[in-house]
Short mmCIF file of C-alpha atoms in Angstrom, two decimals:
data_model
loop_
_atom_site.label_atom_id
_atom_site.label_comp_id
_atom_site.label_asym_id
_atom_site.label_seq_id
_atom_site.Cartn_x
_atom_site.Cartn_y
_atom_site.Cartn_z
CA MET R 1 -17.47 -24.46 -64.45
CA ARG R 2 -17.18 -24.63 -60.73
CA ARG R 3 -15.59 -28.80 -60.96
CA ARG R 4 -12.62 -28.00 -63.01
CA HIS R 5 -12.16 -24.92 -60.81
CA LEU R 6 -11.61 -26.91 -58.27
CA LEU R 7 -10.37 -29.56 -59.89
CA GLY R 8 -7.23 -27.44 -60.59
CA SER R 9 -7.19 -26.36 -57.12
CA LEU R 10 -6.68 -29.68 -56.17
CA LEU R 11 -3.91 -30.65 -58.48
CA LEU R 12 -1.79 -27.48 -57.59
CA ALA R 13 -1.65 -27.84 -53.56
CA PRO R 14 0.96 -30.42 -53.81
CA LEU R 15 3.01 -27.49 -55.23
CA LEU R 16 2.46 -25.13 -53.26
CA THR R 17 3.81 -27.31 -50.55
CA ALA R 18 6.88 -25.12 -50.03
CA CYS R 19 5.50 -21.92 -50.74
CA PHE R 20 5.51 -20.78 -47.69
CA ALA R 21 8.85 -21.74 -45.20
CA SER R 22 9.86 -19.03 -43.02
CA GLN R 23 12.16 -16.42 -45.02
CA GLY R 24 13.40 -14.88 -41.82
CA GLY R 25 16.20 -16.27 -41.04
CA ASP R 26 16.59 -17.92 -37.97
CA ALA R 27 12.83 -17.35 -36.68
CA ASP R 28 11.03 -20.10 -36.08
CA SER R 29 7.43 -20.66 -38.31
CA SER R 30 5.88 -21.86 -35.42
CA GLY R 31 6.30 -19.21 -33.00
CA ASP R 32 5.94 -18.99 -29.19
CA ALA R 33 3.87 -17.78 -26.49
CA ASP R 34 6.92 -14.77 -26.08
CA SER R 35 8.40 -14.01 -29.55
CA GLY R 36 4.73 -14.48 -31.41
CA SER R 37 4.19 -16.86 -34.75
CA ARG R 38 5.05 -15.44 -38.19
CA LEU R 39 2.49 -14.89 -40.64
CA ARG R 40 2.57 -16.55 -44.08
CA VAL R 41 0.39 -14.10 -46.48
CA ALA R 42 -0.26 -14.95 -50.24
CA LEU R 43 -0.36 -11.38 -52.41
CA ALA R 44 -1.86 -11.24 -55.52
CA PHE R 45 0.57 -8.87 -57.36
CA PRO R 46 4.23 -9.32 -57.36
CA PRO R 47 6.55 -5.45 -57.24
CA ALA R 48 6.05 -4.00 -60.40
CA GLU R 49 8.20 -1.86 -60.07
CA ASN R 50 11.18 -3.09 -57.39
CA LEU R 51 9.39 -2.56 -54.47
CA SER R 52 9.62 2.09 -55.45
CA PRO R 53 7.37 3.84 -52.74
CA TYR R 54 6.11 6.43 -55.44
CA GLY R 55 4.00 3.74 -57.77
CA ALA R 56 1.79 0.91 -57.79
CA ASP R 57 3.92 -1.11 -55.21
CA ALA R 58 3.36 1.74 -52.53
CA THR R 59 0.49 -0.61 -51.61
CA ILE R 60 2.54 -3.57 -50.94
CA LEU R 61 4.48 -1.79 -48.37
CA SER R 62 1.31 -0.27 -46.27
CA ARG R 63 -0.89 -3.52 -46.48
CA LEU R 64 2.29 -5.55 -45.11
CA GLY R 65 2.88 -2.84 -42.37
CA VAL R 66 6.12 -1.74 -43.71
CA THR R 67 5.35 1.91 -44.51
CA GLU R 68 3.29 4.79 -43.05
CA GLY R 69 2.84 8.22 -43.69
CA LEU R 70 2.72 11.41 -41.59
CA THR R 71 -1.37 10.50 -41.62
CA ALA R 72 -3.57 7.69 -42.58
CA LEU R 73 -7.30 6.90 -43.07
CA ASP R 74 -10.25 6.45 -40.83
CA ALA R 75 -12.92 4.09 -41.95
CA ASN R 76 -15.02 7.12 -42.43
CA GLY R 77 -12.28 8.40 -45.20
CA ASP R 78 -11.02 11.14 -42.83
CA ALA R 79 -7.55 11.82 -42.27
CA THR R 80 -6.28 10.28 -38.62
CA PRO R 81 -2.52 10.95 -37.11
CA ALA R 82 0.18 8.38 -38.30
CA LEU R 83 3.31 10.12 -38.18
CA ALA R 84 2.00 13.43 -37.45
CA ARG R 85 -0.09 13.09 -33.93
CA SER R 86 -1.57 16.96 -34.83
CA TRP R 87 -1.84 19.15 -37.69
CA ARG R 88 -3.65 22.79 -38.30
CA ARG R 89 -3.86 24.63 -41.22
CA GLU R 90 -2.04 28.32 -41.29
CA ASN R 91 -2.90 29.56 -43.88
CA ASP R 92 -4.88 28.34 -47.68
CA ARG R 93 -1.17 27.35 -48.69
CA THR R 94 -0.11 26.38 -45.64
CA TRP R 95 -0.09 23.36 -42.79
CA LEU R 96 1.87 22.69 -39.66
CA PHE R 97 2.08 19.43 -38.65
CA THR R 98 3.23 18.35 -35.21
CA LEU R 99 5.15 14.88 -35.15
CA ARG R 100 4.83 12.15 -32.46
CA GLU R 101 8.57 10.32 -31.26
CA ALA R 102 9.41 7.72 -33.42
CA THR R 103 12.10 6.04 -35.25
CA PHE R 104 13.01 4.49 -38.30
CA GLN R 105 14.08 1.17 -38.28
CA ASP R 106 17.43 1.72 -39.23
CA GLY R 107 17.21 3.46 -35.49
CA SER R 108 17.49 6.61 -36.78
CA ASP R 109 14.87 9.17 -35.38
CA VAL R 110 12.04 10.73 -36.92
CA THR R 111 12.95 14.48 -37.23
CA PRO R 112 11.32 17.21 -39.27
CA ALA R 113 14.35 17.61 -41.01
CA ALA R 114 14.19 13.58 -41.85
CA VAL R 115 9.98 13.79 -43.30
CA ALA R 116 10.47 17.18 -45.14
CA ALA R 117 13.67 15.37 -47.10
CA ALA R 118 11.56 12.24 -47.76
CA LEU R 119 8.70 14.94 -49.17
CA THR R 120 11.27 16.10 -50.98
CA HIS R 121 12.69 13.28 -52.59
CA ALA R 122 8.49 11.98 -53.43
CA THR R 123 8.01 15.54 -55.45
CA GLU R 124 11.15 15.17 -57.33
CA ALA R 125 10.03 11.18 -58.42
CA ARG R 126 9.87 10.55 -62.04
CA PRO R 127 6.79 10.03 -62.91
CA ALA R 128 5.09 11.43 -59.92
CA PRO R 129 3.24 10.13 -57.22
CA ALA R 130 -0.13 9.90 -58.49
CA ALA R 131 -1.10 11.47 -55.15
CA LEU R 132 1.06 14.70 -56.17
CA SER R 133 -0.53 14.76 -59.62
CA GLY R 134 -0.87 18.72 -60.61
CA VAL R 135 0.13 19.38 -57.25
CA THR R 136 3.00 21.13 -56.10
CA LEU R 137 4.44 21.50 -52.48
CA THR R 138 7.48 22.33 -50.25
CA ALA R 139 7.99 20.78 -46.58
CA GLU R 140 10.48 22.10 -44.29
CA ALA R 141 11.70 21.90 -40.69
CA ASP R 142 9.57 23.91 -37.84
CA GLY R 143 11.73 23.95 -34.85
CA GLY R 144 12.43 20.52 -32.94
CA THR R 145 8.75 18.87 -33.65
CA GLY R 146 6.96 20.41 -36.50
CA VAL R 147 7.10 20.01 -40.41
CA ARG R 148 5.11 23.33 -42.18
CA VAL R 149 4.08 21.81 -45.71
CA THR R 150 3.14 24.68 -48.71
CA THR R 151 1.56 24.01 -51.27
CA GLY R 152 1.85 26.21 -54.64
CA ALA R 153 -2.09 26.19 -55.03
CA PRO R 154 -4.37 26.02 -52.04
CA ASP R 155 -5.10 22.44 -51.18
CA PRO R 156 -8.08 21.86 -48.44
CA VAL R 157 -7.32 18.17 -48.38
CA LEU R 158 -3.79 17.89 -48.25
CA PRO R 159 -4.35 16.04 -44.73
CA LEU R 160 -5.60 13.35 -47.01
CA ARG R 161 -3.23 13.53 -49.84
CA LEU R 162 -0.48 12.80 -47.27
CA SER R 163 -1.82 9.65 -46.49
CA SER R 164 -1.21 8.23 -49.37
CA PRO R 165 0.99 5.12 -49.48
CA SER R 166 2.88 6.78 -52.19
CA LEU R 167 3.96 9.55 -49.66
CA ALA R 168 5.50 7.52 -46.81
CA VAL R 169 8.07 8.17 -44.95
CA LEU R 170 11.72 7.16 -45.23
CA SER R 171 15.32 7.73 -43.14
CA ALA R 172 18.05 9.36 -45.07
CA LYS R 173 19.55 5.99 -45.84
CA ALA R 174 16.25 5.16 -48.18
CA TYR R 175 17.46 7.60 -51.05
CA ASP R 176 20.77 6.70 -50.73
CA GLY R 177 20.96 5.07 -53.91
CA LYS R 178 21.00 6.49 -57.28
CA ASP R 179 18.52 3.80 -59.26
CA ARG R 180 16.24 3.31 -56.35
CA VAL R 181 14.29 4.32 -53.41
CA ASP R 182 15.29 1.51 -50.68
CA PRO R 183 12.29 1.01 -48.16
CA ALA R 184 14.38 -2.02 -46.74
CA GLY R 185 15.11 -1.03 -42.81
CA THR R 186 14.02 2.51 -43.53
CA ALA R 187 10.59 2.61 -43.07
CA THR R 188 8.84 3.30 -39.75
CA GLY R 189 5.91 0.36 -39.74
CA PRO R 190 5.79 -2.14 -37.33
CA PHE R 191 7.23 -4.75 -39.62
CA GLU R 192 10.66 -3.93 -41.58
CA LEU R 193 11.11 -5.22 -45.18
CA THR R 194 14.30 -7.98 -44.89
CA LYS R 195 14.61 -9.90 -47.65
CA THR R 196 13.10 -9.86 -50.86
CA VAL R 197 13.50 -12.56 -53.95
CA GLY R 198 12.76 -11.08 -57.32
CA SER R 199 9.11 -10.63 -58.00
CA THR R 200 8.44 -14.11 -56.24
CA SER R 201 9.14 -13.86 -52.23
CA ALA R 202 9.93 -11.07 -49.45
CA ALA R 203 10.48 -11.52 -45.98
CA LEU R 204 9.89 -9.05 -43.23
CA ASP R 205 10.88 -9.02 -39.06
CA ARG R 206 8.96 -7.14 -36.63
CA TYR R 207 10.29 -4.04 -35.98
CA ASP R 208 10.73 -4.25 -31.83
CA ASP R 209 10.77 -0.28 -31.74
CA TYR R 210 8.12 0.65 -33.32
CA TRP R 211 6.06 3.80 -31.79
CA GLY R 212 2.56 2.11 -31.82
CA GLY R 213 3.97 -1.11 -29.64
CA ARG R 214 5.56 -4.34 -30.43
CA ALA R 215 3.67 -6.23 -33.16
CA GLN R 216 1.99 -9.60 -31.89
CA ALA R 217 3.56 -11.30 -35.23
CA SER R 218 7.43 -12.23 -35.34
CA GLY R 219 7.84 -11.25 -38.82
CA VAL R 220 5.64 -12.22 -41.92
CA ASP R 221 6.56 -14.44 -45.16
CA VAL R 222 5.40 -13.16 -47.98
CA ARG R 223 4.56 -14.84 -51.40
CA PHE R 224 3.61 -13.63 -54.53
CA ILE R 225 1.09 -15.37 -56.45
CA ALA R 226 -0.94 -14.82 -59.51
CA ASP R 227 -3.01 -17.60 -60.11
CA GLY R 228 -6.00 -16.51 -58.07
CA THR R 229 -7.01 -20.49 -57.91
CA ALA R 230 -3.69 -21.40 -55.78
CA ARG R 231 -3.86 -18.52 -53.25
CA ALA R 232 -7.42 -20.08 -52.22
CA SER R 233 -5.22 -24.09 -52.59
CA ALA R 234 -2.59 -22.51 -50.36
CA LEU R 235 -5.22 -20.93 -47.23
CA ARG R 236 -7.54 -24.33 -47.71
CA THR R 237 -4.38 -26.36 -47.33
CA GLY R 238 -3.21 -24.45 -44.73
CA GLU R 239 -0.17 -23.49 -46.69
CA THR R 240 -0.74 -19.55 -45.91
CA ASP R 241 -2.86 -17.88 -43.16
CA ILE R 242 -3.80 -14.93 -45.27
CA ALA R 243 -4.99 -14.83 -48.91
CA GLU R 244 -5.58 -11.97 -50.64
CA ALA R 245 -8.43 -11.21 -53.74
CA VAL R 246 -9.45 -14.25 -53.51
CA PRO R 247 -11.29 -15.21 -57.06
CA VAL R 248 -15.10 -15.25 -57.01
CA ALA R 249 -15.08 -18.90 -58.54
CA GLN R 250 -13.33 -19.94 -55.73
CA ALA R 251 -15.34 -18.28 -52.89
CA ALA R 252 -17.91 -21.13 -52.28
CA THR R 253 -14.36 -23.82 -52.06
CA LEU R 254 -13.12 -21.50 -48.67
CA ASP R 255 -14.93 -22.47 -45.85
CA GLU R 256 -17.34 -19.77 -44.64
CA ASN R 257 -15.24 -18.69 -41.67
CA THR R 258 -12.12 -18.36 -43.52
CA ARG R 259 -13.65 -16.15 -46.15
CA LYS R 260 -14.01 -12.34 -45.67
CA GLU R 261 -16.08 -9.97 -48.05
CA SER R 262 -15.79 -6.71 -47.59
CA ALA R 263 -17.12 -3.81 -49.69
CA THR R 264 -14.22 -1.56 -51.13
CA THR R 265 -14.29 1.56 -53.77
CA ARG R 266 -12.35 -0.49 -55.77
CA THR R 267 -14.16 -0.24 -59.61
CA THR R 268 -13.32 -2.50 -63.14
CA SER R 269 -13.25 -0.33 -66.00
CA LEU R 270 -12.98 -0.24 -69.41
CA LEU R 271 -10.50 2.08 -70.35
CA LEU R 272 -10.67 3.52 -74.22
CA ASN R 273 -7.04 4.83 -76.03
CA ALA R 274 -8.82 7.95 -76.61
CA ALA R 275 -5.50 9.70 -78.06
CA SER R 276 -4.59 6.74 -80.97
CA GLY R 277 -6.39 3.76 -82.54
CA PRO R 278 -9.91 3.47 -83.39
CA PHE R 279 -11.24 5.32 -80.42
CA GLU R 280 -9.46 8.49 -81.20
CA ASN R 281 -12.86 9.15 -82.92
CA PRO R 282 -15.87 10.03 -79.58
CA ALA R 283 -18.51 8.01 -81.86
CA LEU R 284 -16.79 4.39 -81.60
CA ARG R 285 -16.18 4.98 -77.83
CA ALA R 286 -19.79 5.68 -77.91
CA ALA R 287 -20.72 2.40 -79.83
CA ALA R 288 -18.00 0.84 -77.45
CA ARG R 289 -19.61 1.85 -74.16
CA ARG R 290 -23.51 1.61 -75.83
CA ALA R 291 -21.88 -2.32 -76.24
CA VAL R 292 -21.43 -3.05 -72.73
CA ASP R 293 -24.03 -4.93 -70.47
CA SER R 294 -22.27 -4.46 -67.24
CA SER R 295 -25.55 -6.35 -65.44
CA ALA R 296 -23.93 -9.43 -67.70
CA LEU R 297 -20.57 -9.01 -65.67
CA ALA R 298 -22.25 -8.60 -62.29
CA GLN R 299 -23.80 -11.09 -62.22
CA GLY R 300 -22.18 -13.77 -64.56
CA VAL R 301 -18.12 -13.21 -64.16
CA TYR R 302 -18.73 -12.20 -60.19
CA GLU R 303 -21.42 -14.20 -59.49
CA GLY R 304 -22.98 -11.15 -57.47
CA HIS R 305 -20.18 -10.22 -55.58
CA ALA R 306 -20.02 -7.23 -57.52
CA ASP R 307 -22.87 -4.36 -58.85
CA PRO R 308 -23.12 -3.24 -62.01
CA GLY R 309 -20.97 -0.01 -62.45
CA ALA R 310 -22.74 3.21 -62.13
CA GLY R 311 -19.61 5.72 -62.30
CA VAL R 312 -16.14 5.88 -61.24
CA TYR R 313 -17.36 6.02 -57.66
CA GLY R 314 -19.41 2.83 -56.40
CA PRO R 315 -21.81 2.06 -53.44
CA ALA R 316 -18.64 2.36 -51.26
CA VAL R 317 -18.80 5.95 -51.87
CA THR R 318 -21.96 6.54 -49.64
CA TRP R 319 -21.85 10.21 -50.56
CA ALA R 320 -22.55 9.63 -53.70
CA GLU R 321 -25.59 7.68 -53.92
CA GLY R 322 -28.56 9.67 -55.77
CA LYS R 323 -26.11 12.86 -56.18
CA ARG R 324 -24.42 11.58 -59.57
CA GLN R 325 -25.38 14.02 -62.48
CA GLN R 326 -26.34 12.79 -66.02
CA PRO R 327 -23.52 13.06 -68.16
CA ARG R 328 -23.65 14.66 -71.83
CA ARG R 329 -22.59 12.02 -74.16
CA VAL R 330 -22.16 12.39 -78.13
CA LYS R 331 -24.14 9.87 -80.80
CA ALA R 332 -22.67 6.12 -81.18
CA GLY R 333 -21.26 5.54 -84.57
CA ASP R 334 -20.90 2.37 -86.48
CA PRO R 335 -17.99 0.26 -85.59
CA ASP R 336 -17.52 -0.99 -89.59
CA GLY R 337 -15.36 -3.86 -88.35
CA ALA R 338 -12.84 -1.64 -86.53
CA ARG R 339 -10.12 -3.67 -85.11
CA ILE R 340 -9.09 -3.08 -81.37
CA THR R 341 -6.90 -4.84 -79.41
CA LEU R 342 -8.17 -5.38 -75.57
CA ALA R 343 -5.99 -6.11 -72.54
CA THR R 344 -6.47 -6.94 -69.30
CA TYR R 345 -4.26 -8.77 -66.93
CA ASP R 346 -4.45 -12.24 -64.56
CA ASN R 347 -3.71 -11.38 -60.76
CA ARG R 348 -7.67 -11.00 -60.47
CA PRO R 349 -8.82 -13.61 -62.16
CA GLU R 350 -12.04 -12.50 -62.91
CA LEU R 351 -10.51 -9.48 -65.27
CA PRO R 352 -9.98 -12.32 -68.54
CA GLU R 353 -13.39 -14.04 -67.81
CA ALA R 354 -14.76 -10.21 -67.75
CA ALA R 355 -12.25 -8.77 -70.90
CA GLN R 356 -13.65 -12.47 -72.99
CA VAL R 357 -17.35 -11.33 -72.23
CA LEU R 358 -16.66 -7.82 -73.16
CA LYS R 359 -15.23 -8.97 -76.83
CA GLN R 360 -18.49 -11.03 -77.42
CA GLN R 361 -20.23 -7.92 -76.48
CA LEU R 362 -18.22 -5.33 -78.71
CA GLU R 363 -17.41 -7.87 -81.84
CA LYS R 364 -21.93 -8.33 -81.61
CA ALA R 365 -21.49 -4.48 -81.55
CA GLY R 366 -19.47 -5.11 -85.35
CA PHE R 367 -15.35 -4.27 -83.67
CA ARG R 368 -12.85 -6.99 -84.54
CA VAL R 369 -11.69 -7.93 -81.50
CA THR R 370 -7.88 -9.29 -80.40
CA LEU R 371 -7.65 -9.94 -76.45
CA GLU R 372 -4.37 -9.62 -74.55
CA VAL R 373 -3.68 -10.96 -71.54
CA ARG R 374 -0.71 -10.55 -69.15
CA GLU R 375 0.54 -10.91 -65.53
CA TYR R 376 -0.06 -6.54 -64.41
CA SER R 377 3.88 -6.12 -64.16
CA ARG R 378 4.16 -6.64 -67.74
CA LEU R 379 1.17 -4.96 -68.98
CA GLU R 380 1.14 -1.49 -66.91
CA SER R 381 4.12 -0.26 -68.52
CA ASP R 382 2.61 -0.78 -72.16
CA ALA R 383 -0.72 0.53 -70.76
CA LEU R 384 0.52 3.64 -69.50
CA LYS R 385 2.16 4.37 -72.92
CA GLY R 386 -1.34 3.77 -74.73
CA ARG R 387 -0.42 0.44 -76.48
CA PHE R 388 -3.53 -0.69 -76.37
CA ASP R 389 -6.64 -0.16 -77.73
CA ALA R 390 -8.49 -0.77 -74.35
CA VAL R 391 -7.80 -1.91 -70.80
CA VAL R 392 -9.64 -3.51 -68.35
CA LEU R 393 -9.29 -2.05 -65.58
CA ALA R 394 -9.99 -3.03 -61.23
CA ARG R 395 -9.20 0.74 -59.51
CA ASN R 396 -9.62 1.70 -56.47
CA THR R 397 -10.82 5.12 -56.72
CA LEU R 398 -9.86 6.22 -52.99
CA VAL R 399 -6.63 4.60 -52.59
CA ASP R 400 -4.35 7.66 -53.52
CA THR R 401 -5.24 10.22 -51.27
CA GLY R 402 -9.00 9.50 -49.70
CA ASP R 403 -9.33 12.49 -51.98
CA PRO R 404 -12.37 11.82 -54.60
CA LEU R 405 -10.50 14.14 -57.12
CA ALA R 406 -7.30 12.38 -56.74
CA VAL R 407 -8.68 9.12 -59.02
CA LEU R 408 -9.56 11.83 -61.89
CA ALA R 409 -6.81 14.43 -61.57
CA GLY R 410 -4.17 11.51 -62.10
CA ASP R 411 -6.50 9.17 -64.48
CA TYR R 412 -8.17 11.08 -66.61
CA THR R 413 -6.69 14.92 -66.52
CA CYS R 414 -3.56 16.01 -69.87
CA ASP R 415 -0.92 16.00 -67.20
CA GLY R 416 -2.18 12.62 -65.24
CA GLY R 417 0.44 10.45 -64.26
CA PHE R 418 -1.95 7.54 -64.73
CA ASN R 419 -4.20 8.09 -67.52
CA ILE R 420 -4.13 4.80 -69.38
CA ALA R 421 -6.71 6.41 -71.07
CA GLN R 422 -4.82 9.00 -72.67
CA LEU R 423 -7.82 11.01 -72.23
CA CYS R 424 -6.73 15.31 -72.94
CA ASP R 425 -10.08 17.36 -72.73
CA GLN R 426 -10.46 20.69 -71.54
CA ASN R 427 -13.59 20.94 -69.86
CA VAL R 428 -12.68 17.69 -67.77
CA ASP R 429 -9.66 19.46 -66.92
CA ARG R 430 -11.77 22.66 -66.03
CA ALA R 431 -14.28 20.79 -64.25
CA VAL R 432 -11.06 18.82 -61.88
CA ARG R 433 -8.99 22.15 -61.29
CA LYS R 434 -12.66 23.87 -59.97
CA ALA R 435 -13.36 21.43 -57.72
CA GLU R 436 -9.51 20.95 -56.44
CA THR R 437 -10.06 24.85 -55.51
CA ILE R 438 -13.34 23.77 -53.17
CA ALA R 439 -12.58 23.61 -49.68
CA ASP R 440 -16.38 22.73 -48.22
CA THR R 441 -16.44 18.85 -48.21
CA GLY R 442 -20.35 19.03 -49.46
CA GLU R 443 -19.81 21.18 -52.35
CA ARG R 444 -16.41 19.74 -52.99
CA GLN R 445 -18.36 16.34 -53.67
CA ASP R 446 -20.87 17.46 -55.47
CA ALA R 447 -17.69 19.39 -58.06
CA ALA R 448 -16.43 16.03 -57.56
CA LEU R 449 -19.38 14.50 -59.53
CA ALA R 450 -19.49 17.15 -62.30
CA ALA R 451 -16.25 16.09 -62.89
CA GLU R 452 -16.83 12.68 -62.92
CA ALA R 453 -20.38 13.38 -65.70
CA ALA R 454 -17.47 15.12 -67.83
CA ILE R 455 -15.11 12.23 -67.96
CA LEU R 456 -17.99 9.63 -68.48
CA GLY R 457 -19.48 12.04 -71.46
CA THR R 458 -16.29 11.27 -73.37
CA ASP R 459 -16.94 7.78 -73.20
CA ALA R 460 -13.10 7.25 -72.71
CA VAL R 461 -14.10 4.96 -69.48
CA VAL R 462 -16.52 2.95 -68.95
CA PRO R 463 -17.39 2.15 -65.61
CA LEU R 464 -18.02 -2.11 -65.43
CA VAL R 465 -19.01 -3.53 -62.13
CA HIS R 466 -17.65 -2.00 -58.48
CA GLN R 467 -16.13 -5.04 -56.36
CA ARG R 468 -16.43 -6.30 -53.08
CA VAL R 469 -13.13 -8.24 -52.87
CA ILE R 470 -12.95 -11.73 -50.57
CA THR R 471 -10.05 -12.59 -48.45
CA GLY R 472 -9.15 -15.74 -46.98
CA VAL R 473 -8.22 -15.72 -43.71
CA GLY R 474 -7.27 -18.95 -41.51
CA THR R 475 -9.59 -19.67 -38.27
CA SER R 476 -6.17 -19.18 -36.21
CA VAL R 477 -5.73 -15.79 -37.48
CA SER R 478 -7.09 -12.47 -35.70
CA GLY R 479 -6.76 -8.77 -36.57
CA VAL R 480 -6.32 -8.40 -40.42
CA LEU R 481 -6.92 -4.92 -41.22
CA LEU R 482 -9.70 -5.14 -43.79
CA ASP R 483 -10.73 -1.23 -45.46
CA PRO R 484 -12.41 -0.48 -48.17
CA TYR R 485 -9.57 1.67 -49.35
CA GLU R 486 -7.57 -1.65 -49.71
CA ARG R 487 -4.34 0.22 -47.86
CA THR R 488 -3.79 -1.96 -44.91
CA LEU R 489 -4.12 -5.85 -44.62
CA VAL R 490 -1.65 -6.71 -41.80
CA GLY R 491 -0.78 -4.83 -38.57
CA ALA R 492 0.27 -4.56 -35.41
CA GLY R 493 -2.23 -6.52 -34.20
CA THR R 494 -2.36 -9.54 -36.86
CA ARG R 495 -1.74 -12.92 -35.41
CA ARG R 496 -2.17 -16.36 -35.29
#
């Protein structure tokens, strides 16, 4: 198995020689001490929504240092200043954010009116950004530096919510088009999006007037490479400086000093369509859950670079340790040859292999399984429309807001905007709504675990593994931003 992976890598190497030619116009790829070298980055996921800031592409923009919100997340998952230098809660539903001095990449000032307009556009987006699932808010300017945000119901974690990449602040120019929001030259980060070539590549140039200080790299040349073996090969052959999501099967082919493994809040789960098909029957969902051996996946497919699935939240969510509640489940039924379609995507190379193992486990339990593997951008729409019986999905549970309830509301409630499981259960909705009203951190965490137990009790989601992500980083590169929420990768201090 390992020899085949390595041979594939060597065969792909010549094909990648020209992949990372500078896309930044006249920028010199070699750089110099004054201008800084351009960084070459290989990302696993091509844009699925034309780089809209309101969906899955939002994290592409934040990971490349293009977009920012009013707040960010620190290493402990707490809200920290970004475009807002401070904030205070005026009452249960109203917060006042004070802006720092900053400019958009089109040269206009970041003003309270511009920020309020950007947040208003996000509230009007359809489908709604995941960070706004079940939330209504209004934003208005307050004087020369303030933005007052008012929510329809008390929202004790609003500063966390506003850290979401999908609530990035863009200038008025971004919203001029009728069909899309354009982040090119309208964001506030250290790098400005200057060119895209479909879903294959993008170029970013340094934004010299960035409020946080001039970036050390002169630009970033991005190549979207869904094949994980090709990403690892590009790093080994020096064709890229940073390769995200290196497959575990390729980890051993990288020098130890180029292999960075980090704990994440990403959980890979089996999502069962609770609204139609065989898994509309809770007893058959229970049968599928009973058939799954997550330890075999963690040790076999992930070669020890993952932990067996314990719940929606994994070991990186340290406060959940030892506090998880036992779900109440229905009795498993007899699959009796029920036909199901199991889908996943190949941007994360472990997923098709995991799906193949799951296919075998489910077939052993009595299901008849058809496996479908696509590239993610061609899978998401059908998955959200419930066109598969089951989907294997890797999901960072805290990426949307940093609030543990956001993934529960977005993925598992009746009105959730990312509800691939098609779950609509009144007990779940009540548990999530109750948790969302709690301001005290410890009590909110306990309520989140109660809601998690209600969700797991439906068997619409079967946690498989909690991942540790491997990022390939060239030996000449420093300042790569690795965090458990996977929102950052390249920043002002990243250089080679």
